[in-house]
């Protein structure tokens, strides 16, 4: 099972280590550093690195490497999943997960890690149980702690661990009972030069924020459940009921959680809400290139596209760019060659465009590669797959909860090749 | 403490604080203990009392906390005191405490394994598998799996349908991590028939929609393994295939690290069952900001999925990738185009034109890579695309990598007759001959010789030059030898040289880097583990000291066939114990003499395997090795194995039926075929076989199966010297080449005139088999009864025994016991006499050789088809070995009969008849 954990920052310092069994020397990370050196970028460090006596499994998130050390044959996905869970927990506790924040809260971090694993076996990974054991730091609590000398360790024991619904603590009480569900869909797509879709798929999630008193039992039904043929559920969802009736029935955890995630595959037709017209050309003879991009709405079901950001990694040969946007602001970093254009809202009457010239290295031949355009956008009030929630019912408790549902479509990895 | 200061001096004071009711303080003290107990073992004992007390606290959470902390104190002295509280906690009424205690057993085992076994914690842990609480079950399974890993032989997780049912129930209700442990444990189980496999699959399938990717992949492993048992025409089989695709695709939308592991596993799955993902090509298209390790894996899978239907899409993508920034990735993409051309014939033309387009870009590494793959395309489709050679030649100067240069030279040499200036081109390479790498030098040498054979008139000088360069100025033996061979060929017989050098080349296979089917099957059993990430079996990288049990896929069986003859079943069945395979050595065939790798002296190893026999399910595997051993079951061949297979699992009593049913028949028994040489150890050649004796002649029935990807030819067999001088009476004749996945049955006649050497055990036979790939060695034990000759009869009493040439000398009744005196004679003229004592009503019989100090000769009776002696069956070979060894091969006594072979080591002491 998981032996140890090292946290390494991007400059290669081990700033935190935790051992659940015997202590493994830090020098084991040298193998990791070797691999890191070999990989040109931090993202490219291979996640599984063998060493003579151990295996190092790492994830890279928030500019920190989380390196787990294992000694025996352990499913690597198990370890990687766990590491992601650690990151999520830190984020949940401290708002952001960064080196300074972890260093500031090192005591809480150690306490949390101690509770998450026992001898390498996962112990409490549900955030509500952990929060009962160790209270997350807030400004108020920090102040109170400094004055009274108390700490974050909860004085109760995690009752949730004993129950059959470990994800929910007992005795929850709220004055306002409310349940909000967010249907968020991300489009991953690759669009080719001519504007036709090479591949497009939708990753959807339903995130919930449920603040209900007692032990409510919820059912959520959809207008078109047939869309959901590839789903993964939070453990609270009763799978049998879904299989037979296509209804989500569950006792919700308290607070924020991800109820389900789903995938609408490339085989279904996916509507593409935006198009990009581009004209990027280099000429062999001159050291100037032409650059022109226009973004416009495509299949948006009448909704506005907002928060559009266009980024593109320009070829190394590009020295500088002089561009004029019709709206929004743009920046070009001559060191990383990253062009970024914050467009904002798309007005269908007046399509935003970015035009200008690129100056190339004098005398150099024209670049081999074509830049790929990366697009980010948001569409409120729309689930692009067409998924719609029918109704939400509550059983088991007497009060009337306030219910809300929100739809949103975002760009995931939305790439346009030029 | 947390800032790195040593505060161990405060130990006594801190321990005093332990008995507090303040939970926070208690936790801190526990933390302190975990850190410093090791450095202050004597002091740590003071803490024991508190632990014991806390383990009886009314609050279950305190009990659990105490037991959890206890296990983390790695001090030997303390662990002894902790056994009692731990035992109590394992039986605690609260599931939370039991669950924590289960993990504690694993901790304790890590510190002191012996203690855990002595205290019987393992059995308690096994009981917890049937606990009512799913979390307890999951933790017990996790703990047992961890312990089992350090004790591969201990058979801790002994699964049966009942416990499987328990696990499946717990699976639905336990935490995600628990589900992983349970699924991994389920994967080790072998269902007894397809119905059971199907019902397990049905209950595992819901796990495919779990949010935790590790759960999903573990479930995929179980399904992939059990699917092997389902019949392909079953509706359910198709449904299952369809259900597997979406979760695998979903894994690809997770974080890149998860994607990587998933992709490595998908790579295996696609090779095993391409139909699962054949419509999902698009999800493997590469995004430009994927990490490089994900890109390379995706590319690999894309090529595996490429088919005529989607080749256009794939090629368009690959061409796109070839203009990316990352050099490694671009190279691989270009190479992938070549692989597509070779794999999908219809697309070859398109691929070549795509490659030409890429060459036009003049990007150096793209051009080089393209030339390397075009060489392969030329190999696959000779004389089809020569028109592109001109374009290739334009780029001759830009090639600086040896592989690309060698490829270009090969092309020039191969098509020398169509390239007008081939001699000039090659000459230009020759200038820097000594600076080239060996690969290029060899290729250049061959190419120039080819050129000479095609255009002898103009190139005489050139060939002279290269030959002298290769033979005189080079210190590379490979190059020199090749040079000399060509030289001699050319000078003696140019026609022969032409035939040799310009011979037709064998076709290249479609897919170059497929994993060997046997390895693939094993890896499928390891989906989701490190082994699947490395594509190597765990034995290849797991650290020594931990023996690794080989896993293999269950054979496909239908329930109606569950009684099928073991002769067909064991062929695919996993074998619990591998037959002895003599490690391949560079030695020549005959040089077997110094190998002493047979199993150690007669008794122990075989005895242990035979003990299990009653309980082993024949079809479930594990038995073939036993059958391969000296297993003297007498009944005749044809009818028996079927019965044997059916009854072996159900235990001893059935054996009575079995043997009494067939005992009346006469004739010599044939042991079912067993795998002697597994494919894994012999580069894909699997040999199984048995020995038979029919009408006075001995033969070895062999079954050769080619599990490799290439054709096997030129088989030959040879035996090492052995105790009875067994030798092949005719060469091994395999008439046609053995193509992949083909099986051939051969009966090899044997005689006993070979040279003799005493083996340990006596009936050990070391065999070398050669084919066009390599020479493989293995050893097997032949059943002694094949050596019993027909004229061994001394006095006819029992006709049953005569069937196998065992004869009864005398029979009498002493103290209500039947005494039988038996005789038999071996091929080399050794007579064996034995006494058999039969007590009515007692199923076990005493057999001994009458001379004092001679151990029981139990073997003789079962092998003679004695229907009354089932319990002796397994032991048979062993004791005969022991008996004979002491009987005949010891230092000579005064009255020695010279053995007819007059080998000095073959001396036989006389056996006195009883009384």
PDB file of C-alpha atoms in Angstrom, chain B residues 707-831:
ATOM      1  CA  UNK B 707       1.950 -20.128 -29.467  1.00  0.00           C
ATOM      2  CA  UNK B 708       4.426 -17.748 -30.984  1.00  0.00           C
ATOM      3  CA  UNK B 709       3.865 -15.456 -33.910  1.00  0.00           C
ATOM      4  CA  UNK B 710       6.244 -17.139 -36.294  1.00  0.00           C
ATOM      5  CA  UNK B 711       6.342 -20.470 -38.036  1.00  0.00           C
ATOM      6  CA  UNK B 712       8.371 -23.227 -36.394  1.00  0.00           C
ATOM      7  CA  UNK B 713      10.309 -25.820 -38.331  1.00  0.00           C
ATOM      8  CA  UNK B 714      13.251 -28.179 -37.986  1.00  0.00           C
ATOM      9  CA  UNK B 715      12.210 -30.018 -34.882  1.00  0.00           C
ATOM     10  CA  UNK B 716      14.584 -32.460 -33.265  1.00  0.00           C
ATOM     11  CA  UNK B 717      14.638 -34.197 -29.923  1.00  0.00           C
ATOM     12  CA  UNK B 718      17.313 -35.724 -27.777  1.00  0.00           C
ATOM     13  CA  UNK B 719      17.385 -37.293 -24.302  1.00  0.00           C
ATOM     14  CA  UNK B 720      20.056 -36.983 -21.731  1.00  0.00           C
ATOM     15  CA  UNK B 721      21.483 -40.189 -20.355  1.00  0.00           C
ATOM     16  CA  UNK B 722      19.033 -41.602 -17.881  1.00  0.00           C
ATOM     17  CA  UNK B 723      18.511 -44.397 -15.440  1.00  0.00           C
ATOM     18  CA  UNK B 724      16.965 -46.861 -17.823  1.00  0.00           C
ATOM     19  CA  UNK B 725      18.686 -45.898 -21.011  1.00  0.00           C
ATOM     20  CA  UNK B 726      15.546 -44.504 -22.601  1.00  0.00           C
ATOM     21  CA  UNK B 727      16.272 -43.060 -26.008  1.00  0.00           C
ATOM     22  CA  UNK B 728      14.230 -42.078 -29.052  1.00  0.00           C
ATOM     23  CA  UNK B 729      14.029 -45.012 -31.457  1.00  0.00           C
ATOM     24  CA  UNK B 730      13.333 -42.709 -34.381  1.00  0.00           C
ATOM     25  CA  UNK B 731      13.915 -39.030 -35.054  1.00  0.00           C
ATOM     26  CA  UNK B 732      11.179 -36.594 -34.158  1.00  0.00           C
ATOM     27  CA  UNK B 733       9.199 -36.140 -37.308  1.00  0.00           C
ATOM     28  CA  UNK B 734       7.141 -33.056 -37.714  1.00  0.00           C
ATOM     29  CA  UNK B 735       6.280 -33.113 -41.372  1.00  0.00           C
ATOM     30  CA  UNK B 736       4.952 -29.660 -42.049  1.00  0.00           C
ATOM     31  CA  UNK B 737       6.166 -26.443 -40.481  1.00  0.00           C
ATOM     32  CA  UNK B 738       4.163 -25.572 -37.426  1.00  0.00           C
ATOM     33  CA  UNK B 739       2.345 -22.323 -38.058  1.00  0.00           C
ATOM     34  CA  UNK B 740       1.175 -20.054 -35.245  1.00  0.00           C
ATOM     35  CA  UNK B 741      -1.554 -21.500 -33.056  1.00  0.00           C
ATOM     36  CA  UNK B 742      -1.313 -24.860 -34.725  1.00  0.00           C
ATOM     37  CA  UNK B 743      -0.993 -28.026 -32.727  1.00  0.00           C
ATOM     38  CA  UNK B 744       0.519 -31.284 -33.833  1.00  0.00           C
ATOM     39  CA  UNK B 745       0.417 -34.681 -32.151  1.00  0.00           C
ATOM     40  CA  UNK B 746       3.334 -37.010 -32.484  1.00  0.00           C
ATOM     41  CA  UNK B 747       4.030 -40.413 -31.077  1.00  0.00           C
ATOM     42  CA  UNK B 748       7.727 -40.916 -30.649  1.00  0.00           C
ATOM     43  CA  UNK B 749       8.799 -44.551 -30.275  1.00  0.00           C
ATOM     44  CA  UNK B 750      11.365 -45.125 -27.540  1.00  0.00           C
ATOM     45  CA  UNK B 751      13.815 -47.886 -26.841  1.00  0.00           C
ATOM     46  CA  UNK B 752      15.963 -48.632 -23.857  1.00  0.00           C
ATOM     47  CA  UNK B 753      19.316 -49.088 -25.505  1.00  0.00           C
ATOM     48  CA  UNK B 754      20.621 -45.620 -24.814  1.00  0.00           C
ATOM     49  CA  UNK B 755      23.435 -44.953 -22.438  1.00  0.00           C
ATOM     50  CA  UNK B 756      22.681 -45.166 -18.783  1.00  0.00           C
ATOM     51  CA  UNK B 757      23.244 -42.840 -15.892  1.00  0.00           C
ATOM     52  CA  UNK B 758      21.556 -42.826 -12.554  1.00  0.00           C
ATOM     53  CA  UNK B 759      19.158 -39.914 -12.177  1.00  0.00           C
ATOM     54  CA  UNK B 760      17.731 -38.320  -9.111  1.00  0.00           C
ATOM     55  CA  UNK B 761      14.861 -39.111  -8.830  1.00  0.00           C
ATOM     56  CA  UNK B 762      15.232 -42.331 -10.631  1.00  0.00           C
ATOM     57  CA  UNK B 763      12.633 -41.752 -13.326  1.00  0.00           C
ATOM     58  CA  UNK B 764      13.798 -38.288 -14.192  1.00  0.00           C
ATOM     59  CA  UNK B 765      14.263 -37.708 -17.885  1.00  0.00           C
ATOM     60  CA  UNK B 766      15.962 -34.640 -19.270  1.00  0.00           C
ATOM     61  CA  UNK B 767      14.928 -33.774 -22.760  1.00  0.00           C
ATOM     62  CA  UNK B 768      16.191 -31.268 -25.263  1.00  0.00           C
ATOM     63  CA  UNK B 769      13.973 -30.124 -28.096  1.00  0.00           C
ATOM     64  CA  UNK B 770      15.312 -28.046 -30.899  1.00  0.00           C
ATOM     65  CA  UNK B 771      13.526 -26.005 -33.516  1.00  0.00           C
ATOM     66  CA  UNK B 772      14.434 -23.198 -35.849  1.00  0.00           C
ATOM     67  CA  UNK B 773      14.202 -20.707 -33.014  1.00  0.00           C
ATOM     68  CA  UNK B 774      16.264 -22.166 -30.270  1.00  0.00           C
ATOM     69  CA  UNK B 775      17.031 -25.232 -28.199  1.00  0.00           C
ATOM     70  CA  UNK B 776      14.844 -25.793 -25.165  1.00  0.00           C
ATOM     71  CA  UNK B 777      15.475 -28.060 -22.235  1.00  0.00           C
ATOM     72  CA  UNK B 778      13.018 -29.549 -19.857  1.00  0.00           C
ATOM     73  CA  UNK B 779      12.842 -32.516 -17.599  1.00  0.00           C
ATOM     74  CA  UNK B 780       9.952 -34.778 -16.845  1.00  0.00           C
ATOM     75  CA  UNK B 781       9.286 -37.831 -14.741  1.00  0.00           C
ATOM     76  CA  UNK B 782       8.153 -40.883 -16.598  1.00  0.00           C
ATOM     77  CA  UNK B 783       5.868 -43.385 -14.910  1.00  0.00           C
ATOM     78  CA  UNK B 784       7.869 -46.461 -14.142  1.00  0.00           C
ATOM     79  CA  UNK B 785       5.151 -48.811 -15.265  1.00  0.00           C
ATOM     80  CA  UNK B 786       5.965 -48.139 -18.872  1.00  0.00           C
ATOM     81  CA  UNK B 787       9.155 -50.004 -18.172  1.00  0.00           C
ATOM     82  CA  UNK B 788       7.458 -53.060 -16.732  1.00  0.00           C
ATOM     83  CA  UNK B 789       8.024 -55.840 -19.221  1.00  0.00           C
ATOM     84  CA  UNK B 790       5.607 -58.527 -20.094  1.00  0.00           C
ATOM     85  CA  UNK B 791       7.788 -61.388 -18.963  1.00  0.00           C
ATOM     86  CA  UNK B 792       7.968 -60.128 -15.413  1.00  0.00           C
ATOM     87  CA  UNK B 793       5.451 -62.693 -14.321  1.00  0.00           C
ATOM     88  CA  UNK B 794       6.442 -65.049 -11.549  1.00  0.00           C
ATOM     89  CA  UNK B 795       3.213 -66.642 -10.634  1.00  0.00           C
ATOM     90  CA  UNK B 796      -0.236 -65.851 -11.862  1.00  0.00           C
ATOM     91  CA  UNK B 797      -2.560 -64.983  -9.023  1.00  0.00           C
ATOM     92  CA  UNK B 798      -4.263 -61.740  -9.785  1.00  0.00           C
ATOM     93  CA  UNK B 799      -5.255 -61.095 -13.339  1.00  0.00           C
ATOM     94  CA  UNK B 800      -6.037 -57.525 -12.563  1.00  0.00           C
ATOM     95  CA  UNK B 801      -2.528 -56.755 -11.651  1.00  0.00           C
ATOM     96  CA  UNK B 802      -1.277 -58.477 -14.698  1.00  0.00           C
ATOM     97  CA  UNK B 803      -2.809 -55.852 -16.861  1.00  0.00           C
ATOM     98  CA  UNK B 804       0.079 -53.673 -16.038  1.00  0.00           C
ATOM     99  CA  UNK B 805       2.612 -56.403 -15.765  1.00  0.00           C
ATOM    100  CA  UNK B 806       2.636 -56.639 -12.020  1.00  0.00           C
ATOM    101  CA  UNK B 807       2.411 -60.130 -10.801  1.00  0.00           C
ATOM    102  CA  UNK B 808       1.524 -61.730  -7.565  1.00  0.00           C
ATOM    103  CA  UNK B 809       3.932 -64.147  -6.017  1.00  0.00           C
ATOM    104  CA  UNK B 810       2.073 -65.261  -2.980  1.00  0.00           C
ATOM    105  CA  UNK B 811      -0.930 -64.411  -0.884  1.00  0.00           C
ATOM    106  CA  UNK B 812      -1.642 -65.277   2.687  1.00  0.00           C
ATOM    107  CA  UNK B 813      -3.711 -64.219   5.633  1.00  0.00           C
ATOM    108  CA  UNK B 814      -2.079 -63.163   8.876  1.00  0.00           C
ATOM    109  CA  UNK B 815      -3.990 -61.758  11.834  1.00  0.00           C
ATOM    110  CA  UNK B 816      -7.018 -60.894   9.709  1.00  0.00           C
ATOM    111  CA  UNK B 817      -4.832 -59.050   7.260  1.00  0.00           C
ATOM    112  CA  UNK B 818      -4.302 -59.975   3.661  1.00  0.00           C
ATOM    113  CA  UNK B 819      -0.713 -60.079   2.668  1.00  0.00           C
ATOM    114  CA  UNK B 820       0.131 -59.947  -1.003  1.00  0.00           C
ATOM    115  CA  UNK B 821       3.587 -60.437  -2.359  1.00  0.00           C
ATOM    116  CA  UNK B 822       4.096 -58.834  -5.701  1.00  0.00           C
ATOM    117  CA  UNK B 823       6.742 -59.007  -8.316  1.00  0.00           C
ATOM    118  CA  UNK B 824       7.570 -56.978 -11.320  1.00  0.00           C
ATOM    119  CA  UNK B 825      10.451 -56.603 -13.640  1.00  0.00           C
ATOM    120  CA  UNK B 826      11.795 -53.457 -15.214  1.00  0.00           C
ATOM    121  CA  UNK B 827      13.105 -53.165 -18.752  1.00  0.00           C
ATOM    122  CA  UNK B 828      16.669 -53.357 -17.650  1.00  0.00           C
ATOM    123  CA  UNK B 829      16.043 -56.599 -15.900  1.00  0.00           C
ATOM    124  CA  UNK B 830      15.613 -55.429 -12.341  1.00  0.00           C
ATOM    125  CA  UNK B 831      13.215 -57.481 -10.372  1.00  0.00           C
TER     126      UNK B 831
END
